[in-house]
mmCIF file of C-alpha atoms in Angstrom:
data_model
loop_
_atom_site.group_PDB
_atom_site.id
_atom_site.type_symbol
_atom_site.label_atom_id
_atom_site.label_comp_id
_atom_site.label_asym_id
_atom_site.label_seq_id
_atom_site.Cartn_x
_atom_site.Cartn_y
_atom_site.Cartn_z
ATOM 1 C CA MET A 1 147.709 -171.964 56.797
ATOM 2 C CA LEU A 2 146.734 -168.301 56.624
ATOM 3 C CA ASP A 3 147.773 -167.737 60.239
ATOM 4 C CA ALA A 4 151.140 -169.383 59.541
ATOM 5 C CA LEU A 5 151.724 -167.088 56.572
ATOM 6 C CA LYS A 6 150.789 -164.038 58.654
ATOM 7 C CA LYS A 7 153.243 -165.085 61.350
ATOM 8 C CA LEU A 8 155.952 -165.653 58.735
ATOM 9 C CA ARG A 9 155.333 -162.191 57.293
ATOM 10 C CA GLN A 10 155.538 -160.671 60.762
ATOM 11 C CA HIS A 11 158.845 -162.392 61.461
ATOM 12 C CA LEU A 12 160.305 -161.129 58.178
ATOM 13 C CA LEU A 13 159.029 -157.586 58.744
ATOM 14 C CA THR A 14 160.524 -157.558 62.236
ATOM 15 C CA GLY A 15 163.945 -158.334 60.809
ATOM 16 C CA VAL A 16 163.498 -155.769 58.042
ATOM 17 C CA SER A 17 162.428 -153.026 60.451
ATOM 18 C CA PHE A 18 165.635 -153.490 62.479
ATOM 19 C CA ALA A 19 167.796 -153.639 59.342
ATOM 20 C CA ILE A 20 166.466 -150.543 57.545
ATOM 21 C CA PRO A 21 168.311 -148.000 59.788
ATOM 22 C CA PHE A 22 171.579 -149.747 58.874
ATOM 23 C CA ILE A 23 170.741 -149.354 55.175
ATOM 24 C CA ALA A 24 169.857 -145.685 55.657
ATOM 25 C CA CYS A 25 172.981 -144.949 57.705
ATOM 26 C CA GLY A 26 175.337 -146.872 55.434
ATOM 27 C CA GLY A 27 173.804 -145.630 52.208
ATOM 28 C CA ILE A 28 173.788 -141.952 53.171
ATOM 29 C CA MET A 29 177.344 -141.998 54.542
ATOM 30 C CA ILE A 30 178.731 -143.877 51.550
ATOM 31 C CA ALA A 31 176.889 -141.588 49.115
ATOM 32 C CA ALA A 32 178.117 -138.458 50.913
ATOM 33 C CA ALA A 33 181.724 -139.672 50.907
ATOM 34 C CA ILE A 34 181.630 -140.529 47.203
ATOM 35 C CA ALA A 35 179.833 -137.285 46.284
ATOM 36 C CA PHE A 36 182.533 -135.055 47.772
ATOM 37 C CA ALA A 37 185.586 -137.161 46.887
ATOM 38 C CA PRO A 38 187.674 -136.167 43.835
ATOM 39 C CA MET A 39 186.784 -138.322 40.854
ATOM 40 C CA THR A 40 189.318 -140.110 38.691
ATOM 41 C CA ALA A 41 188.993 -142.397 35.695
ATOM 42 C CA SER A 42 188.815 -145.385 38.039
ATOM 43 C CA GLY A 43 186.304 -143.823 40.445
ATOM 44 C CA PRO A 44 186.443 -141.682 43.622
ATOM 45 C CA ASP A 45 189.913 -141.036 45.027
ATOM 46 C CA PHE A 46 190.156 -140.979 48.842
ATOM 47 C CA SER A 47 193.964 -140.944 49.059
ATOM 48 C CA HIS A 48 194.034 -137.210 49.899
ATOM 49 C CA SER A 49 190.687 -137.086 51.743
ATOM 50 C CA PRO A 50 191.108 -138.895 55.085
ATOM 51 C CA VAL A 51 187.875 -137.493 56.527
ATOM 52 C CA LEU A 52 185.838 -138.709 53.559
ATOM 53 C CA LYS A 53 187.597 -142.083 53.737
ATOM 54 C CA LEU A 54 186.630 -142.286 57.405
ATOM 55 C CA ILE A 55 182.995 -141.554 56.548
ATOM 56 C CA LEU A 56 183.124 -144.183 53.796
ATOM 57 C CA ASP A 57 184.542 -146.797 56.179
ATOM 58 C CA ILE A 58 181.849 -146.115 58.793
ATOM 59 C CA GLY A 59 179.111 -146.336 56.173
ATOM 60 C CA SER A 60 180.580 -149.562 54.810
ATOM 61 C CA THR A 61 180.600 -150.989 58.329
ATOM 62 C CA ALA A 62 176.897 -150.196 58.694
ATOM 63 C CA PHE A 63 176.232 -152.053 55.438
ATOM 64 C CA THR A 64 178.353 -154.991 56.613
ATOM 65 C CA LEU A 65 176.215 -155.303 59.748
ATOM 66 C CA LEU A 66 173.018 -155.317 57.698
ATOM 67 C CA LEU A 67 172.841 -159.067 57.032
ATOM 68 C CA PRO A 68 173.616 -160.227 60.594
ATOM 69 C CA VAL A 69 171.047 -157.798 61.988
ATOM 70 C CA LEU A 70 168.412 -158.902 59.468
ATOM 71 C CA ALA A 71 168.885 -162.603 60.196
ATOM 72 C CA GLY A 72 169.354 -162.087 63.938
ATOM 73 C CA TYR A 73 166.097 -160.233 64.451
ATOM 74 C CA ILE A 74 164.100 -162.577 62.236
ATOM 75 C CA ALA A 75 165.297 -165.366 64.540
ATOM 76 C CA TYR A 76 164.551 -163.168 67.573
ATOM 77 C CA SER A 77 160.992 -162.645 66.371
ATOM 78 C CA ILE A 78 160.511 -166.418 66.123
ATOM 79 C CA ALA A 79 162.355 -167.710 69.195
ATOM 80 C CA GLY A 80 163.147 -164.755 71.441
ATOM 81 C CA LYS A 81 166.605 -163.940 72.797
ATOM 82 C CA PRO A 82 168.041 -167.463 72.303
ATOM 83 C CA GLY A 83 167.542 -166.972 68.559
ATOM 84 C CA LEU A 84 169.895 -163.994 68.379
ATOM 85 C CA VAL A 85 173.202 -165.908 68.392
ATOM 86 C CA PRO A 86 172.420 -168.377 65.576
ATOM 87 C CA GLY A 87 170.635 -165.627 63.667
ATOM 88 C CA PHE A 88 173.608 -163.264 63.788
ATOM 89 C CA VAL A 89 175.996 -166.111 62.942
ATOM 90 C CA GLY A 90 173.858 -167.177 59.979
ATOM 91 C CA GLY A 91 173.559 -163.611 58.707
ATOM 92 C CA TYR A 92 177.288 -163.033 58.957
ATOM 93 C CA LEU A 93 178.038 -166.276 57.137
ATOM 94 C CA SER A 94 175.527 -165.285 54.450
ATOM 95 C CA GLY A 95 177.688 -162.249 53.761
ATOM 96 C CA GLU A 96 180.876 -164.297 53.855
ATOM 97 C CA VAL A 97 179.655 -166.818 51.251
ATOM 98 C CA LYS A 98 178.064 -164.027 49.136
ATOM 99 C CA ALA A 99 174.543 -165.387 49.640
ATOM 100 C CA GLY A 100 173.232 -161.849 50.138
ATOM 101 C CA PHE A 101 169.962 -160.834 51.745
ATOM 102 C CA LEU A 102 168.142 -163.944 50.489
ATOM 103 C CA GLY A 103 170.638 -166.093 52.354
ATOM 104 C CA ALA A 104 170.211 -163.919 55.443
ATOM 105 C CA LEU A 105 166.426 -164.321 55.297
ATOM 106 C CA LEU A 106 166.751 -168.100 55.150
ATOM 107 C CA ALA A 107 169.411 -168.104 57.870
ATOM 108 C CA GLY A 108 167.169 -166.088 60.175
ATOM 109 C CA LEU A 109 164.190 -168.376 59.603
ATOM 110 C CA LEU A 110 166.323 -171.495 60.041
ATOM 111 C CA ALA A 111 167.890 -170.158 63.246
ATOM 112 C CA GLY A 112 164.525 -169.232 64.740
ATOM 113 C CA TYR A 113 162.871 -172.562 64.020
ATOM 114 C CA VAL A 114 165.904 -174.604 65.136
ATOM 115 C CA VAL A 115 165.877 -172.771 68.468
ATOM 116 C CA GLN A 116 162.138 -173.326 68.783
ATOM 117 C CA LEU A 117 162.697 -177.072 68.392
ATOM 118 C CA LEU A 118 165.543 -177.099 70.902
ATOM 119 C CA LYS A 119 163.423 -175.247 73.468
ATOM 120 C CA LYS A 120 160.816 -178.026 73.296
ATOM 121 C CA ILE A 121 163.266 -180.817 74.136
ATOM 122 C CA PRO A 122 162.621 -182.107 77.689
ATOM 123 C CA VAL A 123 165.757 -181.852 79.817
ATOM 124 C CA SER A 124 166.756 -182.290 83.448
ATOM 125 C CA LYS A 125 166.085 -179.375 85.766
ATOM 126 C CA TYR A 126 169.838 -179.118 86.350
ATOM 127 C CA ILE A 127 170.448 -178.489 82.648
ATOM 128 C CA ARG A 128 167.385 -176.332 82.018
ATOM 129 C CA SER A 129 168.978 -173.222 83.545
ATOM 130 C CA ILE A 130 171.954 -173.281 81.166
ATOM 131 C CA MET A 131 169.967 -174.196 78.051
ATOM 132 C CA PRO A 132 169.288 -170.621 76.833
ATOM 133 C CA ILE A 133 172.771 -169.250 77.568
ATOM 134 C CA LEU A 134 175.007 -172.160 76.611
ATOM 135 C CA ILE A 135 173.520 -175.255 75.019
ATOM 136 C CA ILE A 136 170.930 -173.669 72.687
ATOM 137 C CA PRO A 137 173.332 -171.015 71.284
ATOM 138 C CA ILE A 138 176.101 -173.561 70.647
ATOM 139 C CA VAL A 139 173.908 -176.237 69.087
ATOM 140 C CA SER A 140 171.754 -173.877 67.025
ATOM 141 C CA ALA A 141 174.733 -171.822 65.791
ATOM 142 C CA SER A 142 176.463 -175.070 64.782
ATOM 143 C CA VAL A 143 173.426 -176.254 62.827
ATOM 144 C CA VAL A 144 172.926 -172.909 61.102
ATOM 145 C CA GLY A 145 176.642 -172.580 60.361
ATOM 146 C CA VAL A 146 176.886 -176.018 58.773
ATOM 147 C CA VAL A 147 173.762 -175.423 56.665
ATOM 148 C CA MET A 148 174.969 -172.012 55.462
ATOM 149 C CA LEU A 149 178.524 -173.125 54.691
ATOM 150 C CA ARG A 150 177.833 -176.581 53.274
ATOM 151 C CA VAL A 151 174.241 -176.622 51.982
ATOM 152 C CA LEU A 152 172.515 -173.303 51.248
ATOM 153 C CA GLY A 153 175.394 -170.858 50.958
ATOM 154 C CA VAL A 154 176.697 -171.721 47.492
ATOM 155 C CA PRO A 155 173.277 -172.079 45.760
ATOM 156 C CA MET A 156 172.088 -168.775 47.270
ATOM 157 C CA ALA A 157 175.321 -167.055 46.227
ATOM 158 C CA ASP A 158 174.869 -168.391 42.684
ATOM 159 C CA LEU A 159 171.284 -167.089 42.648
ATOM 160 C CA MET A 160 172.366 -163.604 43.754
ATOM 161 C CA THR A 161 175.129 -163.577 41.141
ATOM 162 C CA PHE A 162 172.629 -164.628 38.484
ATOM 163 C CA LEU A 163 170.181 -161.876 39.472
ATOM 164 C CA ALA A 164 172.923 -159.248 39.363
ATOM 165 C CA ALA A 165 174.195 -160.465 35.969
ATOM 166 C CA TRP A 166 170.657 -160.686 34.570
ATOM 167 C CA LEU A 167 169.877 -157.109 35.579
ATOM 168 C CA LYS A 168 173.099 -155.858 33.988
ATOM 169 C CA THR A 169 172.139 -157.413 30.655
ATOM 170 C CA ARG A 170 168.689 -155.835 30.470
ATOM 171 C CA GLY A 171 168.138 -153.241 27.772
ATOM 172 C CA THR A 172 166.648 -149.775 28.267
ATOM 173 C CA GLY A 173 163.089 -150.953 27.648
ATOM 174 C CA ASN A 174 163.378 -153.697 30.230
ATOM 175 C CA ALA A 175 164.964 -151.269 32.673
ATOM 176 C CA VAL A 176 161.926 -148.975 32.311
ATOM 177 C CA VAL A 177 159.560 -151.881 33.001
ATOM 178 C CA LEU A 178 161.633 -152.918 36.003
ATOM 179 C CA GLY A 179 161.636 -149.338 37.300
ATOM 180 C CA LEU A 180 157.862 -149.069 36.921
ATOM 181 C CA ASN A 181 157.407 -152.371 38.711
ATOM 182 C CA ARG A 182 159.689 -151.430 41.622
ATOM 183 C CA GLY A 183 158.097 -147.990 41.884
ATOM 184 C CA ALA A 184 154.570 -149.400 41.969
ATOM 185 C CA MET A 185 155.562 -151.868 44.697
ATOM 186 C CA ILE A 186 157.225 -149.131 46.761
ATOM 187 C CA ALA A 187 154.162 -146.853 46.615
ATOM 188 C CA PHE A 188 151.590 -149.661 46.916
ATOM 189 C CA ASP A 189 151.330 -149.856 50.716
ATOM 190 C CA MET A 190 153.611 -146.969 51.841
ATOM 191 C CA GLY A 191 155.945 -148.904 54.097
ATOM 192 C CA GLY A 192 154.110 -152.241 54.281
ATOM 193 C CA PRO A 193 155.331 -155.701 53.254
ATOM 194 C CA VAL A 194 155.101 -155.070 49.483
ATOM 195 C CA ASN A 195 157.108 -151.863 49.917
ATOM 196 C CA LYS A 196 159.724 -153.667 52.053
ATOM 197 C CA ALA A 197 160.077 -156.503 49.524
ATOM 198 C CA ALA A 198 160.888 -154.040 46.724
ATOM 199 C CA PHE A 199 163.180 -152.003 48.964
ATOM 200 C CA PHE A 200 165.217 -155.000 50.089
ATOM 201 C CA PHE A 201 165.560 -156.281 46.544
ATOM 202 C CA GLY A 202 167.060 -152.913 45.600
ATOM 203 C CA ALA A 203 169.364 -152.972 48.632
ATOM 204 C CA ALA A 204 170.474 -156.502 47.779
ATOM 205 C CA MET A 205 171.426 -155.405 44.282
ATOM 206 C CA ILE A 206 173.584 -152.596 45.716
ATOM 207 C CA LYS A 207 175.665 -155.230 47.499
ATOM 208 C CA GLU A 208 175.971 -157.065 44.179
ATOM 209 C CA GLY A 209 177.283 -153.920 42.453
ATOM 210 C CA ASN A 210 174.065 -152.938 40.628
ATOM 211 C CA TYR A 211 172.748 -149.523 41.690
ATOM 212 C CA THR A 212 170.043 -149.119 39.029
ATOM 213 C CA VAL A 213 167.311 -151.003 40.890
ATOM 214 C CA MET A 214 167.773 -149.027 44.075
ATOM 215 C CA GLY A 215 167.734 -145.838 42.028
ATOM 216 C CA ALA A 216 164.193 -146.646 40.881
ATOM 217 C CA CYS A 217 163.205 -147.575 44.433
ATOM 218 C CA ALA A 218 164.702 -144.388 45.866
ATOM 219 C CA ALA A 219 162.822 -142.205 43.394
ATOM 220 C CA ALA A 220 159.545 -143.962 44.192
ATOM 221 C CA ILE A 221 160.098 -143.840 47.952
ATOM 222 C CA CYS A 222 160.121 -140.055 48.130
ATOM 223 C CA THR A 223 157.396 -139.360 45.547
ATOM 224 C CA PRO A 224 154.211 -139.900 47.683
ATOM 225 C CA PRO A 225 155.266 -137.868 50.754
ATOM 226 C CA LEU A 226 156.883 -135.103 48.680
ATOM 227 C CA GLY A 227 153.914 -134.902 46.306
ATOM 228 C CA LEU A 228 151.351 -134.694 49.078
ATOM 229 C CA GLY A 229 153.508 -132.313 51.106
ATOM 230 C CA LEU A 230 153.837 -129.958 48.129
ATOM 231 C CA ALA A 231 150.084 -130.199 47.516
ATOM 232 C CA THR A 232 149.389 -128.941 51.033
ATOM 233 C CA LEU A 233 151.648 -125.935 50.369
ATOM 234 C CA ILE A 234 150.475 -125.094 46.845
ATOM 235 C CA ASN A 235 146.716 -125.166 47.523
ATOM 236 C CA ARG A 236 146.386 -124.823 51.263
ATOM 237 C CA GLN A 237 142.627 -124.162 51.321
ATOM 238 C CA LEU A 238 141.899 -127.724 50.218
ATOM 239 C CA TRP A 239 143.453 -129.120 53.389
ATOM 240 C CA ASN A 240 142.583 -128.781 57.059
ATOM 241 C CA GLU A 241 145.106 -127.728 59.696
ATOM 242 C CA GLU A 242 145.999 -131.273 60.686
ATOM 243 C CA GLU A 243 146.667 -132.231 57.063
ATOM 244 C CA ARG A 244 148.800 -129.142 56.483
ATOM 245 C CA GLU A 245 150.944 -130.111 59.480
ATOM 246 C CA ALA A 246 151.156 -133.668 58.147
ATOM 247 C CA GLY A 247 152.236 -132.216 54.808
ATOM 248 C CA ILE A 248 155.211 -130.456 56.383
ATOM 249 C CA ALA A 249 156.196 -133.689 58.123
ATOM 250 C CA GLY A 250 155.733 -135.531 54.820
ATOM 251 C CA LEU A 251 158.112 -133.141 53.073
ATOM 252 C CA ALA A 252 160.759 -133.697 55.738
ATOM 253 C CA MET A 253 160.309 -137.469 55.633
ATOM 254 C CA GLY A 254 160.256 -137.561 51.846
ATOM 255 C CA MET A 255 163.573 -135.726 51.612
ATOM 256 C CA ILE A 256 165.270 -138.454 53.634
ATOM 257 C CA GLY A 257 163.500 -141.347 51.908
ATOM 258 C CA ILE A 258 160.691 -142.325 54.300
ATOM 259 C CA THR A 259 157.535 -143.276 52.380
ATOM 260 C CA GLU A 260 155.475 -143.478 55.562
ATOM 261 C CA GLY A 261 155.176 -139.669 55.485
ATOM 262 C CA ALA A 262 152.221 -140.159 53.093
ATOM 263 C CA ILE A 263 150.268 -142.484 55.406
ATOM 264 C CA PRO A 264 148.250 -139.731 57.177
ATOM 265 C CA PHE A 265 146.668 -138.882 53.810
ATOM 266 C CA GLY A 266 145.666 -142.464 53.025
ATOM 267 C CA ARG A 267 142.363 -142.239 54.913
ATOM 268 C CA ARG A 268 141.342 -138.827 53.641
ATOM 269 C CA PRO A 269 137.725 -138.836 52.304
ATOM 270 C CA ARG A 270 137.411 -138.483 48.549
ATOM 271 C CA MET A 271 136.528 -135.092 47.062
ATOM 272 C CA GLY A 272 132.761 -134.558 47.058
ATOM 273 C CA THR A 273 132.094 -136.762 50.082
ATOM 274 C CA SER A 274 131.473 -135.642 53.618
ATOM 275 C CA ALA A 275 134.040 -136.247 56.320
ATOM 276 C CA ASP A 276 131.226 -136.619 58.887
#
């Protein structure tokens, strides 16, 4: 049971690791376009800013590809290359039916395990050669497509809508608690599975039109590397040369939202103990 859970976590983290660059690219480009566009009562106006509109469109495209990539590489982690087609199809359909990242996670898992089952079916040697390039993609994509469009899609979309609506109705006190919770999860393992779970929840809420959750996540993401990087600059004598270099890297990584910049300091011996 424990081994199965570890494998499941690894499959999910594989998909997440491939999807995060799309979030970073899309988020930064969209934010930059909105930041420099003239603001009106109804929001940013791109009618007289074709370059900013171009940047916005490219960033939006990166965000659109997020769900197919997430589901595709979860399936790839489970079943190898034959899992890519049903995974990408399931992730795309998750976006189409508004099932969000939760739908993409389920689509990726479903695609991977369906392909695994198909690969175990005994077939003639004449058919075996075309199984991974023709039969498995068609059959698995059909199964995943039917499940996403007719079974899981609507319930998952309703769940995402509920989460978005619930977050919008929370008062200030609840928002503070939520922010503390997301921040603690982000900083807990500095890029590990707990961090990724909080990060993807925030990203999912962006797609649902709620930016508050990701705001808390973004603030927490940069705090450990920036804090430790500043510490190595403010009181340099407390740190050895290797740690001071890691501090500079941590500052750079913290400024672009990479929590892993704090990892080199995680194994530092406590004050008053010997490093030998």
